[in-house]
JSON list of C-alpha atoms in Angstrom, two decimals:
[
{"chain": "K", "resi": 1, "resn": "UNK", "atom": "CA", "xyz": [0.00, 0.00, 0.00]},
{"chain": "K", "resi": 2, "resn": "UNK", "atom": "CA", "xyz": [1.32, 3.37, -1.22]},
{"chain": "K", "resi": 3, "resn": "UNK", "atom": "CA", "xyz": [0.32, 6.66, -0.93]},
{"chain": "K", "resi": 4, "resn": "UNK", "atom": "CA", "xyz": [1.56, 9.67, -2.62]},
{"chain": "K", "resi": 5, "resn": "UNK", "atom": "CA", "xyz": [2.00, 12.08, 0.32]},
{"chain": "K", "resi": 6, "resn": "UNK", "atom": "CA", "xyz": [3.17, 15.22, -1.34]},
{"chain": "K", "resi": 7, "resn": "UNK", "atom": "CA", "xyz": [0.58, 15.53, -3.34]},
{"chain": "K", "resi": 8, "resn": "UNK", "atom": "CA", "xyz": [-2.34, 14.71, -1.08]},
{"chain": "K", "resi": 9, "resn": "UNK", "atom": "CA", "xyz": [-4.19, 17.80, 0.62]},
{"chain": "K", "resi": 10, "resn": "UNK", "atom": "CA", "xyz": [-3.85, 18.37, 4.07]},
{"chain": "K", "resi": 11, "resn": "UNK", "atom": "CA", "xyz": [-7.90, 17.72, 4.71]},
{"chain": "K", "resi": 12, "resn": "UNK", "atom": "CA", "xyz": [-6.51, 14.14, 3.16]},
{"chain": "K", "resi": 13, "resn": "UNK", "atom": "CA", "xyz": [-3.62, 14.14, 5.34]},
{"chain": "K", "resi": 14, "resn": "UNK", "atom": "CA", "xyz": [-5.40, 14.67, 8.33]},
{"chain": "K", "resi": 15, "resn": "UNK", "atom": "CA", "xyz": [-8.47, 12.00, 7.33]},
{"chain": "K", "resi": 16, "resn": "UNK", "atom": "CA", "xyz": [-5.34, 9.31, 6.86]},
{"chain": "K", "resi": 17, "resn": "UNK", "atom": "CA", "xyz": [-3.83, 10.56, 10.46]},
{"chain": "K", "resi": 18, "resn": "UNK", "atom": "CA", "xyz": [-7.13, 9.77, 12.07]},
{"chain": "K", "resi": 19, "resn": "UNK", "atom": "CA", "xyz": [-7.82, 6.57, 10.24]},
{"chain": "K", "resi": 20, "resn": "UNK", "atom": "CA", "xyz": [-4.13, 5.41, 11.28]},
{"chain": "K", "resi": 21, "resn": "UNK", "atom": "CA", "xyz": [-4.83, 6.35, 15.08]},
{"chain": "K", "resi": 22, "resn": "UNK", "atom": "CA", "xyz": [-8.15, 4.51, 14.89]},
{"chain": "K", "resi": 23, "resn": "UNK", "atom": "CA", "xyz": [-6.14, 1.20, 13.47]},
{"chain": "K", "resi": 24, "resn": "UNK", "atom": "CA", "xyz": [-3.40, 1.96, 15.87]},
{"chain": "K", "resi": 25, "resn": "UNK", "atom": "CA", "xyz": [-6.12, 1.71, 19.00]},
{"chain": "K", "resi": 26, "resn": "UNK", "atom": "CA", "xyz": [-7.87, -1.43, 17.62]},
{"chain": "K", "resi": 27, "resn": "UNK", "atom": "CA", "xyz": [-4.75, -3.19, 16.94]},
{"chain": "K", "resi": 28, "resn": "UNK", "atom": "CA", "xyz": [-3.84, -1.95, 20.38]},
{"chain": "K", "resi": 29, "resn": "UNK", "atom": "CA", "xyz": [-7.41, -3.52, 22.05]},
{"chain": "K", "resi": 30, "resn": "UNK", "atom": "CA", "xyz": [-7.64, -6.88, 20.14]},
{"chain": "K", "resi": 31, "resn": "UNK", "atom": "CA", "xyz": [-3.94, -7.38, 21.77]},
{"chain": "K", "resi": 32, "resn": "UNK", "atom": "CA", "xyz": [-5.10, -7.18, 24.77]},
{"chain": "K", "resi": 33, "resn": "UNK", "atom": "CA", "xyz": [-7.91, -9.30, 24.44]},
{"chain": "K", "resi": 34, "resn": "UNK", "atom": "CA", "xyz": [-5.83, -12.12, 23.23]},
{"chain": "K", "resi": 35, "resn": "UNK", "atom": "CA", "xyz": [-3.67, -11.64, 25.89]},
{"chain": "K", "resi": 36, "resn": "UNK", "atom": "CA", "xyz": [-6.51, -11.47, 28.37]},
{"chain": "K", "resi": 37, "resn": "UNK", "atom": "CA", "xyz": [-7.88, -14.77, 27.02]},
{"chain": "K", "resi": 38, "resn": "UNK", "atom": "CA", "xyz": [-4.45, -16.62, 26.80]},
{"chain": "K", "resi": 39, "resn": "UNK", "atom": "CA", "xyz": [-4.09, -15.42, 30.75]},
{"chain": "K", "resi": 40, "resn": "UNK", "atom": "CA", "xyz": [-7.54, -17.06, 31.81]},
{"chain": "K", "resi": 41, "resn": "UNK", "atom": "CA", "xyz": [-7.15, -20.19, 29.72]},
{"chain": "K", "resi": 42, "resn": "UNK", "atom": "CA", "xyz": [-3.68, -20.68, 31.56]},
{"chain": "K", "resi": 43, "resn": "UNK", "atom": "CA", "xyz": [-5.46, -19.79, 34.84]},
{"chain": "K", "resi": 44, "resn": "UNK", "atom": "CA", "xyz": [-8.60, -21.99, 34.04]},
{"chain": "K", "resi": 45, "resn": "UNK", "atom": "CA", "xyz": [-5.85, -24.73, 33.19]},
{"chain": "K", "resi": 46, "resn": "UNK", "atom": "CA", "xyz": [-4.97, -24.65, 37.18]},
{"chain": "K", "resi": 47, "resn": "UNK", "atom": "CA", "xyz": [-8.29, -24.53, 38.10]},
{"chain": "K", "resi": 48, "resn": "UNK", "atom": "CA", "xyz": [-8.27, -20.98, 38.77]},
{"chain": "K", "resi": 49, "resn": "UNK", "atom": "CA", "xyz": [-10.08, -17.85, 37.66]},
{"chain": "K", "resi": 50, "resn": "UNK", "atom": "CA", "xyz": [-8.61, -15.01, 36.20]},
{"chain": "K", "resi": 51, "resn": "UNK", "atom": "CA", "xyz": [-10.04, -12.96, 38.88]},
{"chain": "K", "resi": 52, "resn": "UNK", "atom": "CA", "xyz": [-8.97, -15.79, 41.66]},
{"chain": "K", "resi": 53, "resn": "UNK", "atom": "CA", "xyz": [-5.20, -15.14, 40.90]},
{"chain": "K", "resi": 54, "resn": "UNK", "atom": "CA", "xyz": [-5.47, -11.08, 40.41]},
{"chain": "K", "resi": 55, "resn": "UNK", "atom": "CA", "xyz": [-8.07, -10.30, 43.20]},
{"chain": "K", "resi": 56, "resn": "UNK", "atom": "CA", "xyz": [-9.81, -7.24, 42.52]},
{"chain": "K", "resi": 57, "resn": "UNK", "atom": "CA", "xyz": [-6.92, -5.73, 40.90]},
{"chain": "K", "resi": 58, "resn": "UNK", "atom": "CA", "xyz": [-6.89, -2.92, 43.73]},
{"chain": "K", "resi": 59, "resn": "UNK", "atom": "CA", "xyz": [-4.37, -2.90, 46.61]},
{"chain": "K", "resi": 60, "resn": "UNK", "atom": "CA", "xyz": [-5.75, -2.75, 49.89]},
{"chain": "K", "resi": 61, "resn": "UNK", "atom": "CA", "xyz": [-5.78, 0.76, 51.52]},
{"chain": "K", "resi": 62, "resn": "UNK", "atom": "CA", "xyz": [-3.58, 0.99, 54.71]},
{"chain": "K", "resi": 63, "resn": "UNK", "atom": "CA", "xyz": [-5.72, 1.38, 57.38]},
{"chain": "K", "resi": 64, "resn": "UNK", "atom": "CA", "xyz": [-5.10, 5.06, 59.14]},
{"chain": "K", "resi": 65, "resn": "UNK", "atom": "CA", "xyz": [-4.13, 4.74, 62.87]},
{"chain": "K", "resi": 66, "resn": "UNK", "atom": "CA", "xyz": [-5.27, 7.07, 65.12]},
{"chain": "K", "resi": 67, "resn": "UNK", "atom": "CA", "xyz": [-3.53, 8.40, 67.83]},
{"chain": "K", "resi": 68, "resn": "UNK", "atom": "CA", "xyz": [-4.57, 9.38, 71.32]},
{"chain": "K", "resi": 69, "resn": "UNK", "atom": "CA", "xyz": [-4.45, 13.05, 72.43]},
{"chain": "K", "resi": 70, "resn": "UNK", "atom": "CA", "xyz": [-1.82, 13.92, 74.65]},
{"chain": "K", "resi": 71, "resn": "UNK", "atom": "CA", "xyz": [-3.13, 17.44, 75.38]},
{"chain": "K", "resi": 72, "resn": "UNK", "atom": "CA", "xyz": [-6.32, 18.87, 77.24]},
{"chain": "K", "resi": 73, "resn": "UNK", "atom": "CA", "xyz": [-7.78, 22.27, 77.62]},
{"chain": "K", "resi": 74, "resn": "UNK", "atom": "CA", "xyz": [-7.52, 22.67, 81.46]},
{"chain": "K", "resi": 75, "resn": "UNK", "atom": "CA", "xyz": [-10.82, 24.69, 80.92]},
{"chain": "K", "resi": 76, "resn": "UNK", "atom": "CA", "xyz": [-12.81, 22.21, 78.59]},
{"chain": "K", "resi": 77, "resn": "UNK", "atom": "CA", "xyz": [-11.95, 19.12, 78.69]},
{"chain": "K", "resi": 78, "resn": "UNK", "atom": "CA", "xyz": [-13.63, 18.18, 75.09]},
{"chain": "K", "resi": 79, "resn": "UNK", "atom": "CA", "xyz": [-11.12, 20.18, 73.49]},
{"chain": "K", "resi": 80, "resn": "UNK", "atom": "CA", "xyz": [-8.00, 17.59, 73.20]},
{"chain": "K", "resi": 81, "resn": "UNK", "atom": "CA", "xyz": [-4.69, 17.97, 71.15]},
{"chain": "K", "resi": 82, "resn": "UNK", "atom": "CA", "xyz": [-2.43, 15.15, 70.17]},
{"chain": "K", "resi": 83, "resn": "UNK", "atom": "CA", "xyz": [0.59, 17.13, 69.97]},
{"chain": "K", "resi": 84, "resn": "UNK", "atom": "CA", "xyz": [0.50, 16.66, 66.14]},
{"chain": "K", "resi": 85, "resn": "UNK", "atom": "CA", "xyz": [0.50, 19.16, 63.78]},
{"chain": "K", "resi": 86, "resn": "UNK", "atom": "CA", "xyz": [-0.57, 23.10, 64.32]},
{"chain": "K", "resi": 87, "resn": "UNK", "atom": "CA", "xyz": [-1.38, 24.32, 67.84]},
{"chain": "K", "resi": 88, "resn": "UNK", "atom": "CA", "xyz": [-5.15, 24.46, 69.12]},
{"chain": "K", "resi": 89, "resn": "UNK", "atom": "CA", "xyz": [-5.87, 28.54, 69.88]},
{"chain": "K", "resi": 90, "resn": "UNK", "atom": "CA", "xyz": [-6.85, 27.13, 73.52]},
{"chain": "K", "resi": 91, "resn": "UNK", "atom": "CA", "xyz": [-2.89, 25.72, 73.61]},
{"chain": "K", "resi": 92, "resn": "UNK", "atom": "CA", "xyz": [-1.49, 29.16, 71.90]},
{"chain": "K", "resi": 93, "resn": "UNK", "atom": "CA", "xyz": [-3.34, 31.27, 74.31]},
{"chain": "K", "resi": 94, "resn": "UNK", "atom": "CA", "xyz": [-2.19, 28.99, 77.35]},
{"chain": "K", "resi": 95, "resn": "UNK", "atom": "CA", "xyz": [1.50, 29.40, 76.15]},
{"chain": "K", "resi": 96, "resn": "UNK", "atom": "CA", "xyz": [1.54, 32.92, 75.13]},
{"chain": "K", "resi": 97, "resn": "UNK", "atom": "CA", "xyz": [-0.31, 33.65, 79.46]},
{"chain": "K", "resi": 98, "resn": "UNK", "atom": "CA", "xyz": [3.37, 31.93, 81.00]},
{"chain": "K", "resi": 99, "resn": "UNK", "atom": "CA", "xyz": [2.40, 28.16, 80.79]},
{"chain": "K", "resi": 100, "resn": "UNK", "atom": "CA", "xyz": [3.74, 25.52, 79.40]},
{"chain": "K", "resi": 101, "resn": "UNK", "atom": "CA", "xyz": [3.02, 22.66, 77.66]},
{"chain": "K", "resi": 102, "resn": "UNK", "atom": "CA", "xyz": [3.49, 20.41, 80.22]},
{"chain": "K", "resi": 103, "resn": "UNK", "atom": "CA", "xyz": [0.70, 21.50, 82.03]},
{"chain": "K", "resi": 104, "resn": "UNK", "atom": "CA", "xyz": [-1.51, 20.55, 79.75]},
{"chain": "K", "resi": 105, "resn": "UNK", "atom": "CA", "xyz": [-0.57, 17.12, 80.00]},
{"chain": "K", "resi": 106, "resn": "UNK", "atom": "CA", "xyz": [-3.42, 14.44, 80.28]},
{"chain": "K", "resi": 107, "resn": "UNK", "atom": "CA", "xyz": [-2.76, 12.64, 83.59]}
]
């Protein structure tokens, strides 16, 4: 298959560009599909699934571990700190009237 290239219009060009692209993908997807159907006849040969040996395909999410506060409000004792991160307003003001920290300690 030849084509002339020079002398084909660039409304031609541009037609052949997005009829290449289109080939390119569906070469790209039948690929995969054989692949994909090699893969389960190999598992199914095992007497596994596909989906037995690759799970749901998703790693499982680390769980997020919480950690205890460390720090109360000596004059509410909902409002807790861990010691993580920025300073509560309640722990700012305490430090900025001559306390410290340590004072805040939960006991």
């Amino acid at each position: 298959m030849n084509f002339d290239l020079d002398n084909m219009s660039l409304k031609e060009l541009r037609d052949l560009h997005k009829a290449v692209g289109r080939q390119i993908d569906g070469f790209e997807a039948r690929k995969r599909e054989q692949a994909m159907m090699a893969a389960q006849k190999a598992a199914e040969e095992h007497g596994y699934s596909l989906k037995d040996l690759l799970g749901s395909g998703k790693a499982p999410k680390a769980a997020k571990a919480t950690v205890a506060p460390k720090y109360v409000n000596p004059d509410d004792s909902s409002e807790t700190w861990t010691g993580r991160g920025r300073q509560p307003r309640w722990v700012k003001g305490h430090l900025d009237a001559g306390g410290s920290v340590d004072d805040l300690l939960i006991k």
